[in-house]
XYZ file of C-alpha atoms in Angstrom:
328
model
C -24.038 -14.124 -13.686
C -21.162 -13.171 -11.357
C -18.730 -12.975 -14.305
C -20.957 -10.415 -16.001
C -21.020 -8.368 -12.810
C -17.219 -8.295 -12.587
C -17.032 -7.425 -16.270
C -19.377 -4.507 -15.655
C -17.340 -3.430 -12.614
C -14.135 -3.455 -14.674
C -15.744 -1.357 -17.405
C -17.182 1.061 -14.851
C -13.792 1.476 -13.165
C -12.163 2.267 -16.527
C -14.840 4.888 -17.150
C -14.357 6.424 -13.695
C -10.577 6.528 -14.119
C -10.916 8.336 -17.430
C -13.384 10.787 -15.915
C -10.774 11.511 -13.267
C -8.152 12.095 -15.973
C -10.333 14.847 -17.411
C -10.868 16.371 -13.949
C -7.158 16.128 -13.129
C -6.171 17.866 -16.361
C -8.843 20.506 -15.874
C -7.533 21.417 -12.415
C -3.835 20.801 -13.136
C -3.374 18.001 -10.609
C 0.084 17.276 -11.934
C 3.331 15.771 -10.721
C 6.092 18.119 -11.850
C 9.616 16.587 -11.784
C 12.265 18.101 -9.518
C 15.817 17.241 -8.509
C 14.611 14.426 -6.225
C 12.203 12.871 -8.737
C 12.871 9.596 -10.508
C 10.836 10.664 -13.551
C 11.399 13.436 -16.070
C 7.992 14.197 -17.589
C 5.039 16.112 -16.160
C 2.446 13.447 -15.328
C -1.099 13.424 -13.999
C -1.189 12.748 -10.264
C -3.908 11.026 -8.243
C -4.841 8.162 -10.567
C -4.803 5.918 -7.502
C -8.127 7.462 -6.481
C -9.545 4.491 -8.387
C -8.762 2.296 -5.354
C -11.120 4.328 -3.192
C -13.673 4.446 -5.981
C -13.400 0.671 -6.221
C -14.568 0.379 -2.620
C -17.521 2.657 -3.374
C -18.393 0.719 -6.525
C -18.360 -2.504 -4.516
C -20.759 -0.965 -2.011
C -23.131 0.289 -4.667
C -23.247 -2.944 -6.667
C -22.867 -5.564 -3.935
C -23.416 -4.094 -0.479
C -21.924 -1.486 1.815
C -20.295 -3.011 4.874
C -17.899 -2.122 7.693
C -19.079 1.493 8.132
C -16.223 2.574 10.426
C -13.686 1.248 7.939
C -15.417 3.136 5.138
C -15.466 6.355 7.176
C -11.762 6.020 7.982
C -10.893 5.238 4.365
C -12.916 8.233 3.179
C -11.082 10.554 5.569
C -7.568 9.431 4.612
C -8.455 9.411 0.911
C -9.897 12.920 1.122
C -6.994 14.492 3.012
C -4.499 12.681 0.768
C -6.268 13.925 -2.352
C -6.230 17.475 -1.010
C -2.515 17.031 -0.292
C -1.995 15.928 -3.899
C -3.519 19.220 -5.058
C -2.149 21.571 -2.391
C 0.486 20.244 0.054
C -0.777 20.087 3.629
C 1.071 20.249 6.911
C 2.470 16.899 8.066
C 0.722 17.471 11.401
C -2.676 17.686 9.717
C -2.047 14.542 7.688
C -0.863 12.577 10.730
C -3.816 13.774 12.796
C -6.317 12.626 10.167
C -4.475 9.347 9.658
C -4.486 8.681 13.396
C -8.214 9.361 13.711
C -8.919 7.206 10.639
C -6.887 4.352 12.104
C -8.853 4.640 15.354
C -12.028 4.169 13.295
C -10.432 1.160 11.618
C -9.465 -0.327 14.985
C -13.034 0.223 16.171
C -14.258 -1.670 13.106
C -11.801 -4.498 13.749
C -12.840 -4.756 17.388
C -9.376 -4.264 18.879
C -11.046 -2.947 22.028
C -12.571 -6.402 22.536
C -9.295 -8.331 22.250
C -8.020 -7.245 25.655
C -10.956 -8.734 27.615
C -12.117 -5.350 28.827
C -9.008 -4.329 30.791
C -8.283 -0.630 30.245
C -4.477 -0.929 30.387
C -4.418 -3.815 27.904
C -6.835 -2.006 25.616
C -4.656 1.104 25.586
C -1.572 -1.017 24.937
C -3.181 -2.747 21.944
C -4.445 0.552 20.548
C -1.101 2.355 20.925
C 0.856 -0.504 19.328
C -1.673 -0.856 16.511
C -1.633 2.909 15.858
C 2.162 2.966 15.752
C 2.384 0.144 13.200
C -0.622 1.448 11.282
C 0.877 4.923 10.867
C 4.235 3.399 9.942
C 2.684 1.200 7.244
C 0.547 4.009 5.794
C 3.485 6.363 5.452
C 6.076 3.818 4.340
C 3.647 2.676 1.661
C 3.438 6.286 0.520
C 7.232 6.771 0.655
C 7.708 3.722 -1.570
C 5.545 5.187 -4.328
C 8.250 6.712 -6.498
C 8.644 4.883 -9.812
C 6.315 3.557 -12.489
C 4.544 0.348 -11.609
C 5.778 -0.135 -8.071
C 2.642 0.800 -6.125
C 0.207 -0.892 -8.482
C 2.349 -3.980 -9.006
C 3.355 -4.489 -5.379
C -0.227 -3.920 -4.202
C -1.474 -6.499 -6.696
C 0.936 -9.073 -5.247
C -0.224 -8.256 -1.697
C -3.898 -8.362 -2.662
C -3.552 -11.721 -4.425
C -1.950 -13.170 -1.282
C -4.779 -11.792 0.845
C -7.253 -13.283 -1.616
C -5.505 -16.621 -1.050
C -6.050 -16.309 2.690
C -9.675 -15.328 2.111
C -10.259 -18.335 -0.149
C -8.251 -21.070 1.599
C -7.757 -20.114 5.234
C -10.312 -17.694 6.663
C -12.845 -15.277 5.135
C -11.471 -11.777 5.758
C -13.819 -9.765 3.541
C -17.309 -10.025 2.042
C -17.616 -12.091 -1.129
C -16.327 -10.158 -4.117
C -14.637 -7.343 -2.221
C -11.040 -8.408 -2.845
C -11.715 -9.206 -6.532
C -13.142 -5.710 -7.026
C -10.039 -4.139 -5.441
C -7.897 -6.319 -7.716
C -9.877 -5.024 -10.703
C -9.181 -1.449 -9.589
C -5.482 -2.353 -9.507
C -5.708 -3.735 -13.057
C -7.235 -0.457 -14.205
C -4.555 1.627 -12.491
C -1.735 -0.598 -13.734
C -3.042 -0.296 -17.289
C -2.191 3.404 -17.153
C 0.769 3.321 -14.762
C 2.699 0.121 -15.454
C 4.364 1.628 -18.509
C 7.744 3.090 -19.350
C 5.868 6.373 -19.877
C 3.047 6.370 -17.319
C -0.181 8.203 -18.096
C -0.803 8.805 -14.381
C 0.789 8.393 -10.974
C -0.925 7.040 -7.896
C -0.511 10.139 -5.765
C -0.896 10.124 -1.982
C -4.581 9.348 -2.406
C -3.745 6.052 -4.120
C -0.849 4.879 -1.954
C -2.501 5.795 1.356
C -5.912 4.409 0.354
C -4.422 1.105 -0.784
C -2.362 0.796 2.400
C -5.511 1.452 4.459
C -7.435 -1.248 2.578
C -4.579 -3.715 3.067
C -4.452 -2.879 6.795
C -8.174 -3.608 7.045
C -7.756 -7.023 5.426
C -4.649 -7.868 7.465
C -6.458 -6.842 10.645
C -9.400 -9.092 9.811
C -6.956 -11.996 9.761
C -4.723 -11.024 12.692
C -7.497 -10.292 15.219
C -9.184 -13.736 15.170
C -6.043 -15.837 14.576
C -3.220 -13.951 16.306
C -0.973 -14.543 13.279
C 0.882 -11.206 13.325
C 3.398 -12.951 11.070
C 1.065 -12.219 8.137
C 2.733 -8.793 8.053
C 5.384 -10.638 6.027
C 3.146 -9.753 3.055
C 4.643 -6.244 3.351
C 8.204 -7.323 4.179
C 9.978 -5.982 1.080
C 8.429 -2.521 1.462
C 8.974 -2.675 5.209
C 12.687 -3.446 5.042
C 13.402 -0.818 2.397
C 11.229 1.764 4.137
C 12.385 1.241 7.721
C 16.102 0.929 6.972
C 16.022 3.976 4.716
C 14.372 6.003 7.475
C 17.027 4.828 9.955
C 19.765 5.738 7.471
C 18.313 9.204 6.974
C 18.041 9.755 10.730
C 21.716 8.818 11.069
C 22.461 11.371 8.343
C 20.433 13.907 10.388
C 18.023 14.495 7.514
C 14.372 15.504 7.773
C 12.619 12.211 7.049
C 9.518 14.106 5.913
C 11.343 15.674 2.971
C 11.501 14.013 -0.482
C 14.686 12.109 -1.242
C 16.196 9.408 -3.476
C 17.732 7.021 -0.957
C 15.383 4.022 -1.066
C 16.934 0.993 -2.710
C 14.368 1.075 -5.525
C 15.394 4.696 -6.213
C 19.087 3.799 -6.124
C 18.460 0.976 -8.588
C 16.461 3.227 -10.930
C 18.664 6.328 -10.696
C 22.222 5.311 -9.840
C 21.915 1.762 -11.192
C 20.095 2.895 -14.356
C 17.683 -0.032 -14.190
C 14.403 0.565 -16.076
C 11.607 1.512 -13.679
C 9.452 -1.440 -14.657
C 12.342 -3.850 -14.116
C 12.807 -2.557 -10.573
C 9.065 -2.800 -9.924
C 9.052 -6.371 -11.225
C 11.953 -7.262 -8.918
C 10.066 -5.933 -5.890
C 6.921 -7.733 -7.004
C 8.732 -10.997 -7.688
C 10.621 -11.112 -4.390
C 7.485 -10.302 -2.396
C 5.462 -12.857 -4.379
C 7.973 -15.610 -3.530
C 7.817 -14.649 0.154
C 4.002 -14.619 0.056
C 3.676 -18.021 -1.608
C 6.041 -19.508 0.969
C 4.007 -18.031 3.811
C 0.720 -19.322 2.405
C 2.173 -22.823 2.112
C 3.414 -22.732 5.702
C 0.066 -21.341 6.850
C -1.789 -24.221 5.184
C 0.517 -27.109 6.091
C 2.335 -25.981 9.248
C 0.541 -22.980 10.806
C 2.476 -23.411 14.054
C 5.660 -22.454 12.165
C 4.490 -19.181 10.623
C 6.463 -17.072 13.115
C 9.607 -19.075 12.359
C 9.020 -18.503 8.641
C 8.527 -14.795 9.316
C 11.882 -14.515 11.084
C 13.788 -16.588 8.515
C 12.292 -14.639 5.606
C 13.252 -11.310 7.220
C 16.835 -12.466 7.776
C 17.170 -13.688 4.186
C 15.744 -10.418 2.826
C 18.143 -8.416 4.998
C 21.107 -10.483 3.836
C 20.176 -9.679 0.228
C 19.125 -6.060 0.836
C 22.062 -4.654 2.792
C 24.876 -5.449 0.299
C 22.740 -4.187 -2.593
C 22.008 -0.954 -0.792
C 25.670 -0.452 0.091
C 26.731 -1.128 -3.506
C 24.318 1.244 -5.213
C 24.436 3.947 -2.560
C 28.200 4.168 -3.195
C 27.400 5.215 -6.789
C 25.826 8.447 -5.560
C 29.353 9.937 -5.373
């Protein structure tokens, strides 16, 4: 019976994605290439709305849950979709993201972790907001070539599904599989040398918000902050690129082509899908290693986290230096 339900969900998501394609074309929600783009053809933007729709489909077919999470997700998806159509002020986007993350933290019960002490509560909230905003926006910054958002998110979601199945339930039954199905639908149209659609802010931000929800549901009861290693490849490329741009005295809010994945695709002339597969493969190896440590030696997860970061940095920095030099 459950297989038929997932089959129906997959079909429904394909239908909804194609309905969006018609809406997007009707209202010219398009990504037009410019000097900083890594693509050369006008492409439909906002196909990643299917991730948000996947959450709604789950609620309608299975059951709605976590109302504060759903409200926060709806807010960030809405403002991101509006931004895809008509660029909004960064202040407005950050304000909505902050409020949405507060709703997420309320859902996760962060206010209960600190045993009721006001100072500790504020500390947890401020730290969580800082990392939450960083992850949301880095996830969005990393959405720049075909396949990278959909592929990388699939790797992250499969790892979270592993935690849900083998370690600790972090979502209602069927929720993660439905999100994975939405990723299959998006990747069908995006993981191509000539993509039919791009994720848009609505897709990247919504997916990051969903991942934060699932990560939070694991971190809060276990204290294993090391699970953030599931986003290590994005994190290293995103954070170090931001630091580099600050050193160059650039406006980090402006589009650019200085991420390693952009350097590989543009200066290195690697096919987009090859670069996406590299990011997926490296992160998948890191994730499998973490899951094994979590199952067989949970007391060593922090050690694994630190070692994995060092190894990734040792690989990342020379590659970045090499391909950045090709910019001329």
